[in-house]
Structures are given as structure tokens and as C-alpha cells.
Tab-separated table of C-alpha atoms in Angstrom:
chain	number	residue	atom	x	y	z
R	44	UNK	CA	-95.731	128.030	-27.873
R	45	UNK	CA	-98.287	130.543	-28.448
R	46	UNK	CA	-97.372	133.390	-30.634
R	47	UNK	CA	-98.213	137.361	-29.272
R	48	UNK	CA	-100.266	137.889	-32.041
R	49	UNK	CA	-102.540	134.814	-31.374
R	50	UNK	CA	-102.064	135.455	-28.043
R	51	UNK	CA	-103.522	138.820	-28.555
R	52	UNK	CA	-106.309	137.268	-30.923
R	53	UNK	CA	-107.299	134.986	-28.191
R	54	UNK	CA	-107.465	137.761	-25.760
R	55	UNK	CA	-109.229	140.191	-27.728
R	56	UNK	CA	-112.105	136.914	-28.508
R	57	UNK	CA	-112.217	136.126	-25.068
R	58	UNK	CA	-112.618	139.516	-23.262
R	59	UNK	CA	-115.417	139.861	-25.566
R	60	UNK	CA	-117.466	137.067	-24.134
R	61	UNK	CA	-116.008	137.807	-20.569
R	62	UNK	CA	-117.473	141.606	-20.840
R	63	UNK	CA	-120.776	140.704	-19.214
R	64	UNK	CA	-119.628	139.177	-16.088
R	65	UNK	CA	-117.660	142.530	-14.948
R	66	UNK	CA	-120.480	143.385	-12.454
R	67	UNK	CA	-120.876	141.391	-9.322
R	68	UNK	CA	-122.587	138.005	-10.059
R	69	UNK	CA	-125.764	136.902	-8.841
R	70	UNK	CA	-126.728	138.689	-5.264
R	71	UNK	CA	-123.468	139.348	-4.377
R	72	UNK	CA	-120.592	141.809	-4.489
R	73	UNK	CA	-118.032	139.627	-5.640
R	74	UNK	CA	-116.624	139.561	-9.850
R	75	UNK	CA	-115.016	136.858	-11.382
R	76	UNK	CA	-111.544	138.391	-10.910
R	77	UNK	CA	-112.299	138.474	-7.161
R	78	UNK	CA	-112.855	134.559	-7.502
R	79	UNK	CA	-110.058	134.110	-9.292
R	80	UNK	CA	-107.916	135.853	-7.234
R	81	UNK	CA	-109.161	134.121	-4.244
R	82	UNK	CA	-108.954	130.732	-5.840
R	83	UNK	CA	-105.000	131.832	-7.095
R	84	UNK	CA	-103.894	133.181	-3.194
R	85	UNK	CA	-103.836	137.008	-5.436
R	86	UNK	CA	-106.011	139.329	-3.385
R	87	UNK	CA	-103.223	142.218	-4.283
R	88	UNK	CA	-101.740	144.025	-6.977
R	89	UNK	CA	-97.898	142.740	-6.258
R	90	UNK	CA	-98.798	138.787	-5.981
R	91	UNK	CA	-101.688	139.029	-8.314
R	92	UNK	CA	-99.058	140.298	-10.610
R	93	UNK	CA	-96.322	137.455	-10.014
R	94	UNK	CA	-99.486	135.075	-10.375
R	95	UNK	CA	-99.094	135.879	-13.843
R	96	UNK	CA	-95.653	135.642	-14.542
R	97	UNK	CA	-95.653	132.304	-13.632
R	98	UNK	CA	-99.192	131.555	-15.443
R	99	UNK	CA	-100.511	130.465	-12.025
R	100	UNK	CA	-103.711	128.223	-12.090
R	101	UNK	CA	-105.918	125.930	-10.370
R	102	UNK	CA	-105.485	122.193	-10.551
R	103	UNK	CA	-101.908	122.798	-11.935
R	104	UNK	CA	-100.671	119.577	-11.088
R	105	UNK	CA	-102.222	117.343	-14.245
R	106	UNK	CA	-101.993	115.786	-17.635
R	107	UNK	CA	-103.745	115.252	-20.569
R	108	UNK	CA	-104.609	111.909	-22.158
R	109	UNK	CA	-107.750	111.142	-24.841
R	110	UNK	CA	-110.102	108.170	-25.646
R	111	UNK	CA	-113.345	107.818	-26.921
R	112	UNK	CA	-116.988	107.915	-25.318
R	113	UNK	CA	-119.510	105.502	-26.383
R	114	UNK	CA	-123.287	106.062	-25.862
R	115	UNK	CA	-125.490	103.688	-24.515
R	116	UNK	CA	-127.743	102.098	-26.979
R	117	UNK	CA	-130.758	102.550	-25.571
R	118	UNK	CA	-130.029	106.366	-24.274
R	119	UNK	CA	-132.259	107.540	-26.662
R	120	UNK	CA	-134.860	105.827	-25.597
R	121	UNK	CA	-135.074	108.122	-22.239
R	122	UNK	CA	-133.265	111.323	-23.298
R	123	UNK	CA	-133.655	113.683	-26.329
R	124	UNK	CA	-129.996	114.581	-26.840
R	125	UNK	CA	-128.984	114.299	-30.605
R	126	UNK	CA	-125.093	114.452	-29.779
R	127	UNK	CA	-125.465	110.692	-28.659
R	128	UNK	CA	-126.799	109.974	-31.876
R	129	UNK	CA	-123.003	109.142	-32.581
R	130	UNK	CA	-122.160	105.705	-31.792
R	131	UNK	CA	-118.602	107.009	-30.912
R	132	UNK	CA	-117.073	110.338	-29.874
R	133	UNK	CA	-113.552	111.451	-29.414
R	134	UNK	CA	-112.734	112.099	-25.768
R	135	UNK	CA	-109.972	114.210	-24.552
R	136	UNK	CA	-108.998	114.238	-20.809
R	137	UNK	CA	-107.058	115.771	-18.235
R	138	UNK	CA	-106.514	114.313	-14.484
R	139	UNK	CA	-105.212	116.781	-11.981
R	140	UNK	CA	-104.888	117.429	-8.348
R	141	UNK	CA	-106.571	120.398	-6.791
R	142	UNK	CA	-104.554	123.189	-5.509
R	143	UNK	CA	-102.034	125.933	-6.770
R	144	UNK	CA	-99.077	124.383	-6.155
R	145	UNK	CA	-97.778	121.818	-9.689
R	146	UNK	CA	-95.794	120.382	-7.414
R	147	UNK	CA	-98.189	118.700	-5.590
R	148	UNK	CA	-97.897	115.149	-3.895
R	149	UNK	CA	-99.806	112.557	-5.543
R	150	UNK	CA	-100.270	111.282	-2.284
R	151	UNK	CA	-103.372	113.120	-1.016
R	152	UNK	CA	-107.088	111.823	-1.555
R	153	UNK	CA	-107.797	114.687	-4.292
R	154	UNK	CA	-108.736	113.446	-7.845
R	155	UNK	CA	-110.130	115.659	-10.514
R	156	UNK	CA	-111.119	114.421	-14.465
R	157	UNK	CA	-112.036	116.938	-17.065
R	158	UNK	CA	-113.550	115.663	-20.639
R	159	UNK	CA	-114.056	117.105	-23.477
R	160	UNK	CA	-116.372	115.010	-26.011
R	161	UNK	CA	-116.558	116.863	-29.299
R	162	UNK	CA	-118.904	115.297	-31.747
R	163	UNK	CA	-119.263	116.009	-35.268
R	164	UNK	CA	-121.728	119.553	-34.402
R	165	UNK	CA	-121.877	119.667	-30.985
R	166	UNK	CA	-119.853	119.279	-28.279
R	167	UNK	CA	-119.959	118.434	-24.174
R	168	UNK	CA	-117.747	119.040	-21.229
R	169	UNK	CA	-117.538	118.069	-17.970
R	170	UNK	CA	-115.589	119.216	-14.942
R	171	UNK	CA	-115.334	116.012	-12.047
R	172	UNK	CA	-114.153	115.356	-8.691
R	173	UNK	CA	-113.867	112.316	-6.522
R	174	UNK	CA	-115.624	114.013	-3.234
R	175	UNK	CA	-119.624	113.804	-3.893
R	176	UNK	CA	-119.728	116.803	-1.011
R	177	UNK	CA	-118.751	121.117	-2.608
R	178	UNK	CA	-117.904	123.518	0.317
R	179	UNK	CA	-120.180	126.400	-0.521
R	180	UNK	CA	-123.654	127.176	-1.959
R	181	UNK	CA	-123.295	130.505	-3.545
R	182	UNK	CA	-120.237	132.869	-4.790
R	183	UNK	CA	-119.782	134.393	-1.100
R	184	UNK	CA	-119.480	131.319	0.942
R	185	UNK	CA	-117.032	130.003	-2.301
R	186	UNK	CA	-114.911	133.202	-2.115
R	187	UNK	CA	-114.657	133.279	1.612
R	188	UNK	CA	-113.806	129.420	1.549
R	189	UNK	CA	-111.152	130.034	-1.045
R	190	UNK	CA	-109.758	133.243	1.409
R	191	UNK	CA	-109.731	131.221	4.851
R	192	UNK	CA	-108.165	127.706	3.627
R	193	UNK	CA	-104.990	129.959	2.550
R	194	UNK	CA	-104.508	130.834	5.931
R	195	UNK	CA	-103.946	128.124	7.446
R	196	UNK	CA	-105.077	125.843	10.275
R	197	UNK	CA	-106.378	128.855	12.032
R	198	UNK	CA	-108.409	129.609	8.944
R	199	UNK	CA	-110.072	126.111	8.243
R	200	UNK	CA	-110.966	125.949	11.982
R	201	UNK	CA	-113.045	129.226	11.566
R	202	UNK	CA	-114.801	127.416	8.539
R	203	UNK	CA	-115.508	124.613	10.714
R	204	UNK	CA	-117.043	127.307	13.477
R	205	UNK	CA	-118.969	128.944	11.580
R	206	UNK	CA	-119.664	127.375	8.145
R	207	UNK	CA	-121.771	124.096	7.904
R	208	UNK	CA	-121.036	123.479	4.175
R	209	UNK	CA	-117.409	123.798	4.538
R	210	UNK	CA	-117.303	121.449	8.050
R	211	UNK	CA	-119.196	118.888	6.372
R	212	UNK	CA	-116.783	118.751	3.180
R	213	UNK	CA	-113.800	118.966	6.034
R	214	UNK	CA	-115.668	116.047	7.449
R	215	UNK	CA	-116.234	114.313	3.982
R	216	UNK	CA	-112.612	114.387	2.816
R	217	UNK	CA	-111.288	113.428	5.891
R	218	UNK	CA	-112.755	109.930	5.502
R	219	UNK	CA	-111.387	109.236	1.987
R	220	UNK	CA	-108.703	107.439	1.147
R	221	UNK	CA	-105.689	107.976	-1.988
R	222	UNK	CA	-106.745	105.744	-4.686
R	223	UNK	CA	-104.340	104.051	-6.126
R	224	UNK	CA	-104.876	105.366	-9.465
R	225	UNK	CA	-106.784	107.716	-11.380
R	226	UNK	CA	-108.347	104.707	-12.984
R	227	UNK	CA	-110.360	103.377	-10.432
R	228	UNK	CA	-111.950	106.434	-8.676
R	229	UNK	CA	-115.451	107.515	-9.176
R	230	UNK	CA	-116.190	110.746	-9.874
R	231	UNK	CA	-119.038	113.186	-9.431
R	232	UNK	CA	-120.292	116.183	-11.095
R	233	UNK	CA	-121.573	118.040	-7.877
R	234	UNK	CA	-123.703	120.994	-9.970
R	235	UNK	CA	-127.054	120.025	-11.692
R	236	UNK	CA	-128.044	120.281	-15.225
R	237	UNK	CA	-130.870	120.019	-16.946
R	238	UNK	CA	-131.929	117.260	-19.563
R	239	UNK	CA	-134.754	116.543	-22.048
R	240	UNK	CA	-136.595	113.420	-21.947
R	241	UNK	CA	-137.519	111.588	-25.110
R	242	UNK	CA	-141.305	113.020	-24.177
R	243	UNK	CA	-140.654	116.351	-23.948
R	244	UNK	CA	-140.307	116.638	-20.441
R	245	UNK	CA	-137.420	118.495	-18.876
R	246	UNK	CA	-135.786	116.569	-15.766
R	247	UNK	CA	-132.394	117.573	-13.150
R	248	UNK	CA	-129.940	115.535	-12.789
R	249	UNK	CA	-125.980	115.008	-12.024
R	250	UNK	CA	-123.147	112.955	-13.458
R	251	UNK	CA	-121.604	110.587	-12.288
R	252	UNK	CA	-118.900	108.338	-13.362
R	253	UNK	CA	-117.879	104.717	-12.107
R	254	UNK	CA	-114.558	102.702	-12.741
R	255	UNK	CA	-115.199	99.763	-14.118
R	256	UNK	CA	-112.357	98.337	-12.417
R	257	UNK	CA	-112.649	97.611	-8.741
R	258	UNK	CA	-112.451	100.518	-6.809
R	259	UNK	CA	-109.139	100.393	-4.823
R	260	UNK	CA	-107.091	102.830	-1.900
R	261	UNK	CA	-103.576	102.780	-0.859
R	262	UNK	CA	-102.572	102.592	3.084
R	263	UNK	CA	-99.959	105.004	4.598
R	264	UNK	CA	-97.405	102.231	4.011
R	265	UNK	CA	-98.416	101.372	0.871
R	266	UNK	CA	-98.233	105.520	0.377
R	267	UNK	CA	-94.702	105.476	2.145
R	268	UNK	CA	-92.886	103.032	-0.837
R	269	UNK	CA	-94.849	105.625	-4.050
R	270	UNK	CA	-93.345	108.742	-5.126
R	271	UNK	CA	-95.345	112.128	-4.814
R	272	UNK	CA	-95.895	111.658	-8.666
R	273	UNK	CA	-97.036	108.171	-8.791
R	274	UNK	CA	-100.458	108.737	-10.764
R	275	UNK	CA	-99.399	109.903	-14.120
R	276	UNK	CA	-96.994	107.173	-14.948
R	277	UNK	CA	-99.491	104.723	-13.310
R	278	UNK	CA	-102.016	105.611	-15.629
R	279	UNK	CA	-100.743	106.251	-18.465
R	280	UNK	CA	-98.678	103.021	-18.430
R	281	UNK	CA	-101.790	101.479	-17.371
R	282	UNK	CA	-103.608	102.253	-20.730
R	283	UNK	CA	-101.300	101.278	-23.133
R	284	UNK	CA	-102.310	97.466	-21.585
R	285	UNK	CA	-105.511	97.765	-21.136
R	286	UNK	CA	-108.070	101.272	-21.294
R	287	UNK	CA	-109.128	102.824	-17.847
R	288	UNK	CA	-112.863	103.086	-18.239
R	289	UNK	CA	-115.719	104.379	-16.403
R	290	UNK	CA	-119.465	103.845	-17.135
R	291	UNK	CA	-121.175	107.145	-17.081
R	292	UNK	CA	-124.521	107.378	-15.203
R	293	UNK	CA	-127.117	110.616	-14.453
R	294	UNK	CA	-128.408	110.564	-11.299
R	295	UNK	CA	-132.334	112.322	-11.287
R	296	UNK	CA	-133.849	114.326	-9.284
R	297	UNK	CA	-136.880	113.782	-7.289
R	298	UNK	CA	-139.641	116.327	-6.619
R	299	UNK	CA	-138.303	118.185	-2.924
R	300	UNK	CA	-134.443	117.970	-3.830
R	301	UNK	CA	-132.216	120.829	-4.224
R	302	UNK	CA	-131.434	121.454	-7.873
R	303	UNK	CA	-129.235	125.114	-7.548
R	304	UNK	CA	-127.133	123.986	-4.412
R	305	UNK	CA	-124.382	121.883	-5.202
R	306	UNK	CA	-123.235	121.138	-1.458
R	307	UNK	CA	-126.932	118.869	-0.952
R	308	UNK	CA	-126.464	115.259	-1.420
R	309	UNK	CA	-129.305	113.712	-3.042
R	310	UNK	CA	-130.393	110.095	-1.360
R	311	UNK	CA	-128.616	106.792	-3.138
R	312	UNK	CA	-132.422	105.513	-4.365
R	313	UNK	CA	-132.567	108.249	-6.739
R	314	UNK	CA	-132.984	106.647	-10.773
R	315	UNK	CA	-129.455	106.188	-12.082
R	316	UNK	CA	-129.517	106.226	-15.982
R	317	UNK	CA	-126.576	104.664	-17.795
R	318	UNK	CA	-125.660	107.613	-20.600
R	319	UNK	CA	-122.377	105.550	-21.761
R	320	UNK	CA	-118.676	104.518	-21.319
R	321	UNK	CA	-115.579	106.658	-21.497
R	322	UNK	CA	-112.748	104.688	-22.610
R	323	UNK	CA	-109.150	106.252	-21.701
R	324	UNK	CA	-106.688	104.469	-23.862
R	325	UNK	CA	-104.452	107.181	-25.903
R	326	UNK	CA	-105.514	106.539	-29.198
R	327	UNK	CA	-105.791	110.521	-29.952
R	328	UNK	CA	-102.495	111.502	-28.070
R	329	UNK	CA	-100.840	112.609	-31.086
R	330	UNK	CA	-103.188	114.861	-32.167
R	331	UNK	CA	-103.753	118.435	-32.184
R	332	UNK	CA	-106.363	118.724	-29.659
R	333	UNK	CA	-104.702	116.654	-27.186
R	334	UNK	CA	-100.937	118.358	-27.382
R	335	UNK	CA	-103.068	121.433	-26.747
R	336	UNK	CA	-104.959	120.149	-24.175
R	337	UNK	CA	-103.522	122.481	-21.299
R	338	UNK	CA	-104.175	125.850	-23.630
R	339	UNK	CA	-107.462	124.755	-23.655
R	340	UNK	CA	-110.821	125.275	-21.157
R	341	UNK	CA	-112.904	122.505	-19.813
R	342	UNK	CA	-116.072	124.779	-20.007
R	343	UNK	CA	-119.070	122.778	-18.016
R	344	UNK	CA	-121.785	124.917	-19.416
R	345	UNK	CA	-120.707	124.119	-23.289
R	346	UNK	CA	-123.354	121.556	-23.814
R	347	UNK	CA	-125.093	119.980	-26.744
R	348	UNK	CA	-129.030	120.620	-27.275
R	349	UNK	CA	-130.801	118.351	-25.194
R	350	UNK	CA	-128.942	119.330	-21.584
R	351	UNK	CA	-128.941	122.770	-20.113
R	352	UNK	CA	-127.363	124.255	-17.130
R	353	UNK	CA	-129.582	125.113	-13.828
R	354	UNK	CA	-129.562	128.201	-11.619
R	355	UNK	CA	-127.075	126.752	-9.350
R	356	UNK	CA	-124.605	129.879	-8.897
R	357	UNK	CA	-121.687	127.549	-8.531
R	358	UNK	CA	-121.992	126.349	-12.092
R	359	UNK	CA	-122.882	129.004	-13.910
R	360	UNK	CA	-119.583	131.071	-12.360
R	361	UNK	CA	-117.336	128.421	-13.265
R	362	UNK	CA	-117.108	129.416	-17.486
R	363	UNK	CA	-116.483	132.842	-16.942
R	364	UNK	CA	-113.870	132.328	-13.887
R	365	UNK	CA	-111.994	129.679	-16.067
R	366	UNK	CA	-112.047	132.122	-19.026
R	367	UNK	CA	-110.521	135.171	-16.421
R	368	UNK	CA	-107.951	132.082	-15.472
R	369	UNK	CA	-106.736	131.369	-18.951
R	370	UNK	CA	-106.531	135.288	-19.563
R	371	UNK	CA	-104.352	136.113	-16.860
R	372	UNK	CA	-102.145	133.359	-18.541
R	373	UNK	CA	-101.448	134.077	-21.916
């Protein structure tokens, strides 16, 4: 357990960097604890306040394990990113469902993965879902997304009337199906960053990640004989066999694609690049950094020199909500 005084040290570090995102973000009214309290279900005093006694988060259903990530030989030869210099890079991870509630049932088509690849200077997050499709393009849409799906049915069938983003993610996750572990789903940065070529150009692209085992989806009977907390014990009695891995791929831009609006799909014939492989197999579970794991941030925009985030509003909210998150739960 965190001590008060780190506690306070932590709080006193982190309000520091938080200062600048007081104002409304963007062209928009809305602050960061206006986002968080939408994401959280807090929009008053009384529940914002019993958020925090019970250190209320997003994705609060999830685990940590760790791994390694290993760069692709030739990656060098097409980006200008010194970090994947290394030939191998600790990897810590945490899986998670979306949602509030840690209680969660496994049994949903939700999958998240968060990494954090620290290498000897520099270090690189990422923050991943299994749905390609976001539900908003800017901090409005996101906050009034996050204040309609708590009320209900009545509330996701106004989204659907009068929000296009949000009825085609409806539509999207509709049509997936629960993978049968967290193992074999892809998934999919949906912001866009920005990376240096080994020329000196400066190209967008997004992340994606693909199990290298065979993708694979449970049916509602195979659903009916699984607990609601199926997917930790699955996987991490999975690695200790044999390492869940995924080879890691950035997708590229072409000139007319969106680059700041996450909810676009860009067309399959884009150039995938293969960065690497993240291998999931426990070897750094006893450490420090992975007992810690859920006092920790995965920060997106902490990235090494060679990558840089774009304009896209979603993104560059994300660091300064998670820090107001993490706050509200020391």
C-alpha cells in the first residue's frame, strides 16, 4: 500500500503537470474532470465523492502480466526510432474489460491491452482495443457519449438518432463475437501518431497488433459452460505453456485520409509495416514494475524520439484524463 506521504508526493508531482489542462480543451467547454466524471457516472458532488472512496476507474475489471517486445530486424531500415535499437525490451501488460463496474462478466466482446515497453532511455506506451471503430471525434461528442450510455436503453437509442459515430460503433460491436481469450484477439490503436522515416520524412500511422495464434470466438453455449471470469485464469495459465504473442504492425496513411479523427477507418490496402513481436509469458511478474502495475498509468503520448502524437483531440486528452483518474484515487 501506498503511504500518505508518497501519496501526497505523487499528488503534489502530478497536479503540477495536470495544471495546464484546467481550462476547457481544444474548442470546447468541457475540462478533464468533466471527462472524467462522465467516463466514472460522477457528474455531482455526492457520487463524484463516493467515486473516490471506492477509487473508482475505468477498465477496472483487469490484470497485469509482463513479457518482452522484440523489434523487427529490419525496422530500422524504414523508421528512425532509436528505442528499437534494442534487440529486446521489457514489456509490462494489463488486459481489462471496459466499463466501471470490476465485476464485470468476461463474457462480453470487450477486450482492452495496455503495454508499457521501457527501454534502457526511452520508453513507449500503448493503450488497445479489439473494436477498430471509436464513438466520437472530438471531446464533446466523447463526453456526451460517455453521459447518454449511462442512461440506459433510452440513452443509446438517442445516440443512434442523432449521432453517426456512435451508431456506427453500436453497429460495429454488435457484430463481434467474445474471444475466447485475451490471447488471440487483435487489437487496434484507433488514434494516429506520427513516425520518422529512416529519410527524414515524417509519415501517420496506427498500431495494430495480431495474435499469432488463430484468431478464435466462443458461441452462446460455449459462453453458457465459462464463468464471468474466465479470461484471466485462461491466460495466464495459458503462458506458463506456451507465450501469447502478437506481431505488431503500423498501418500508414495515405495522402486524403483522416489523421486527427479516430472514428475514420482507413481502407485494408493501406502499407502494413511489421515494427515487432510482443511476447506475454511472465518472466517479469515478480518484479517491481509489474506488482505495481495497477498504481501505474498507461500514458499513450509517452513516446520515444522517432514517433509523435497528432492533433487528434481524442489522443491528446487521454494523458491528462488518466492522470485526473489516478488522482482522484490515491
Amino acid at each position: 500500500m501506498i503511504s500518505k506521504n508518497v501519496n501526497s508526493l505523487i499528488k503534489v508531482s502530478i497536479l503540477s503537470s495536470l495544471s495546464i489542462f484546467s481550462a476547457p480543451l481544444f474548442a470546447t467547454e468541457k475540462t478533464i474532470p468533466e471527462l472524467v466524471d462522465a467516463v466514472n457516472g460522477t457528474l455531482d458532488t455526492e457520487s463524484r465523492e463516493a467515486g473516490k472512496k471506492v477509487k473508482l476507474r475505468n477498465h477496472a475489471k483487469g490484470f497485469c502480466t509482463s513479457g518482452v517486445f522484440k523489434p523487427s530486424a529490419k525496422i530500422n531500415n524504414a523508421l528512425a526510432i532509436p528505442l528499437f535499437n534494442q534487440a529486446e525490451i521489457g514489456v509490462i501488460a494489463r488486459f481489462s474489460l471496459g466499463g466501471t463496474n470490476p465485476h464485470a462478466s468476461d463474457k462480453g466482446a470487450g477486450r482492452f491491452m495496455s503495454l508499457k515497453i521501457d527501454g534502457n532511455n526511452e520508453s513507449l506506451n500503448f493503450v488497445t482495443t479489439n473494436s477498430q471503430v471509436f464513438f466520437a471525434s472530438d471531446i464533446d461528442d466523447f463526453f456526451t457519449f460517455q453521459t447518454k450510455v449511462k442512461q440506459g436503453a433510452e440513452g443509446k437509442q438517442w445516440l443512434i438518432d442523432n449521432k453517426p459515430d456512435a451508431k456506427a460503433f453500436f453497429e460495429h460491436i454488435d457484430q463481434m463475437l467474445p474471444s475466447s481469450s485475451f490471447a488471440n484477439s487483435a487489437y487496434f490503436g484507433v488514434n494516429s501518431f506520427l513516425f520518422n522515416t529512416y529519410d527524414n520524412q515524417i509519415t501517420a500511422g496506427r498500431w495494430i497488433f495480431e495474435p499469432v495464434e488463430e484468431k478464435s470466438t466462443l458461441s452462446q453455449v460455449q459462453l453458457a459452460h465459462l464463468t464471468d471470469d474466465f479470461l484471466k485464469e485462461e491466460l495466464l495459465t495459458r503462458i506458463k505453456a506456451k507465450p501469447a504473442m502478437w506481431n505488431v504492425y503500423i498501418k500508414f496513411a495515405e495522402e486524403g485520409d483522416s489523421i486527427d479523427d479516430p472514428t475514420i477507418l482507413w481502407p485494408e490496402s493501406r502499407q502494413h509495416l511489421l515494427v515487432g513481436e510482443v511476447i506475454i509469458n511472465g518472466s517479469r511478474d515478480d518484479e517491481a514494475a509489474t506488482l505495481q502495475c495497477e498504481k501505474s498509468i498507461f500514458n499513450p503520448v509517452q513516446l520515444p524520439k522517432g514517433i509523435a502524437p497528432s492533433a487528434d483531440p481524442i489522443l491528446n486528452a487521454r494523458a491528462p484524463a488518466y492522470i485526473e483518474s489516478f488522482i482522484r484515487r490515491l
